[in-house]
Amino acid sequence: MGTEIPDSRKIKMNLKNKINRWAYLGVLAGLAIPATSFAAPPAAKPAMNCAVVAPSASAQASDLLKEIRGLAGDLSQNAEVLTLSSGTRQLHWQTHATRLNQAKDSINEIGARLDQLKAIRSDAHPWQQQAIDRIHASSLQAARNTEAALQYLNANQGWLLAPEYRDSLDAIQSHAQNVRETARDFLDYGKTSDRLETLQQRLEVGD
């Protein structure tokens, strides 16, 4: 943060302009994943489908999921800092604005990766397809709550204790954590599946 603090009217106008230019919801909502996939999937384990998958598509999907995992970690950390500070007034509202805009940037980056994943979704492993759907749903919720928090902050810089603002921060952190854990768990599943397949091939050769 710079040492020079502009007057509140200029800051408020700049923040409002940022919100008007905020197109990340369009990035996320524009993904051509069927709306029905947004519903929470059943608790069943990922399908053990052994269908042939293009190696390049599966490798690219895993790389993109790893990038999303890291971005979601940054998003979760920013939201957690704001959540913890909102009840203590330890951070100035301008710091909240900065961190919320950083959260917006992380969501934009996640949306861009999801857009790439959508393009190769049909060629990815079934477990990767499930990961894409779940991450899309949570990312969309994180985006909506970040927008709500920025809109509140634009109108109420001096009051960071409002329940609706804190609820938005809690929701951002929760959905970001869900994105990170979903990407992590499915990537772990993929590694385990690959190990089992390798072991099975070794056993077959031994026979």
CSV table of N, CA and C in Angstrom, one decimal, residues 82-83 85-89 96 148-149 151-153 155-171:
chain,number,residue,atom,x,y,z
A,82,LEU,N,-9.3,-11.4,6.1
A,82,LEU,CA,-10.3,-10.5,6.2
A,82,LEU,C,-11.4,-10.9,7.2
A,83,THR,N,-11.7,-12.2,7.3
A,83,THR,CA,-12.7,-12.7,8.2
A,83,THR,C,-12.3,-12.5,9.7
A,85,SER,N,-10.1,-10.3,10.8
A,85,SER,CA,-9.9,-8.9,11.1
A,85,SER,C,-11.2,-8.1,11.1
A,86,SER,N,-12.3,-8.6,10.5
A,86,SER,CA,-13.5,-7.8,10.4
A,86,SER,C,-14.1,-7.5,11.7
A,87,GLY,N,-13.9,-8.4,12.7
A,87,GLY,CA,-14.5,-8.2,14.0
A,87,GLY,C,-13.6,-7.4,15.0
A,88,THR,N,-12.4,-7.1,14.5
A,88,THR,CA,-11.5,-6.4,15.5
A,88,THR,C,-11.0,-5.1,15.0
A,89,ARG,N,-11.4,-4.7,13.8
A,89,ARG,CA,-11.0,-3.4,13.2
A,89,ARG,C,-9.5,-3.2,13.1
A,96,HIS,N,-9.0,-3.9,3.2
A,96,HIS,CA,-10.1,-4.9,2.9
A,96,HIS,C,-10.3,-4.8,1.3
A,148,ALA,N,-20.5,-9.5,-3.7
A,148,ALA,CA,-21.4,-8.9,-2.7
A,148,ALA,C,-20.5,-8.2,-1.6
A,149,ALA,N,-19.4,-8.7,-1.3
A,149,ALA,CA,-18.5,-8.1,-0.3
A,149,ALA,C,-18.0,-6.7,-0.8
A,151,GLN,N,-19.4,-4.8,-3.1
A,151,GLN,CA,-20.5,-3.9,-3.2
A,151,GLN,C,-20.8,-3.3,-1.8
A,152,TYR,N,-20.8,-4.1,-0.8
A,152,TYR,CA,-21.0,-3.7,0.6
A,152,TYR,C,-19.9,-2.7,1.0
A,153,LEU,N,-18.7,-3.0,0.7
A,153,LEU,CA,-17.6,-2.2,1.1
A,153,LEU,C,-17.6,-0.8,0.4
A,155,ALA,N,-20.2,0.9,-0.3
A,155,ALA,CA,-21.2,1.7,0.4
A,155,ALA,C,-21.0,1.9,1.8
A,156,ASN,N,-20.1,1.1,2.5
A,156,ASN,CA,-20.0,1.2,4.0
A,156,ASN,C,-18.6,1.0,4.4
A,157,GLN,N,-17.7,1.9,4.0
A,157,GLN,CA,-16.3,1.8,4.3
A,157,GLN,C,-16.0,1.8,5.8
A,158,GLY,N,-16.8,2.5,6.5
A,158,GLY,CA,-16.5,2.7,8.0
A,158,GLY,C,-17.2,1.6,8.9
A,159,TRP,N,-17.9,0.7,8.3
A,159,TRP,CA,-18.6,-0.3,9.2
A,159,TRP,C,-18.3,-1.7,8.6
A,160,LEU,N,-17.3,-2.3,9.2
A,160,LEU,CA,-16.9,-3.7,8.8
A,160,LEU,C,-17.5,-4.8,9.7
A,161,LEU,N,-18.3,-4.4,10.6
A,161,LEU,CA,-18.8,-5.4,11.5
A,161,LEU,C,-20.2,-6.0,11.2
A,162,ALA,N,-20.8,-5.5,10.1
A,162,ALA,CA,-22.1,-5.9,9.7
A,162,ALA,C,-22.2,-7.4,9.4
A,163,PRO,N,-23.2,-8.1,9.9
A,163,PRO,CA,-23.3,-9.5,9.7
A,163,PRO,C,-23.3,-9.9,8.2
A,164,GLU,N,-23.9,-9.1,7.3
A,164,GLU,CA,-24.0,-9.5,5.9
A,164,GLU,C,-22.6,-9.5,5.3
A,165,TYR,N,-21.8,-8.5,5.8
A,165,TYR,CA,-20.4,-8.4,5.2
A,165,TYR,C,-19.5,-9.6,5.7
A,166,ARG,N,-19.6,-9.9,7.0
A,166,ARG,CA,-18.9,-11.0,7.5
A,166,ARG,C,-19.3,-12.3,7.0
A,167,ASP,N,-20.7,-12.4,6.7
A,167,ASP,CA,-21.2,-13.7,6.1
A,167,ASP,C,-20.6,-13.9,4.7
A,168,SER,N,-20.4,-12.8,3.9
A,168,SER,CA,-19.9,-12.9,2.6
A,168,SER,C,-18.4,-13.3,2.7
A,169,LEU,N,-17.7,-12.8,3.7
A,169,LEU,CA,-16.2,-13.1,3.8
A,169,LEU,C,-16.1,-14.6,4.2
A,170,ASP,N,-17.0,-15.0,5.1
A,170,ASP,CA,-17.0,-16.5,5.5
A,170,ASP,C,-17.3,-17.4,4.3
A,171,ALA,N,-18.2,-17.0,3.5
A,171,ALA,CA,-18.6,-17.8,2.4
A,171,ALA,C,-17.5,-17.8,1.3
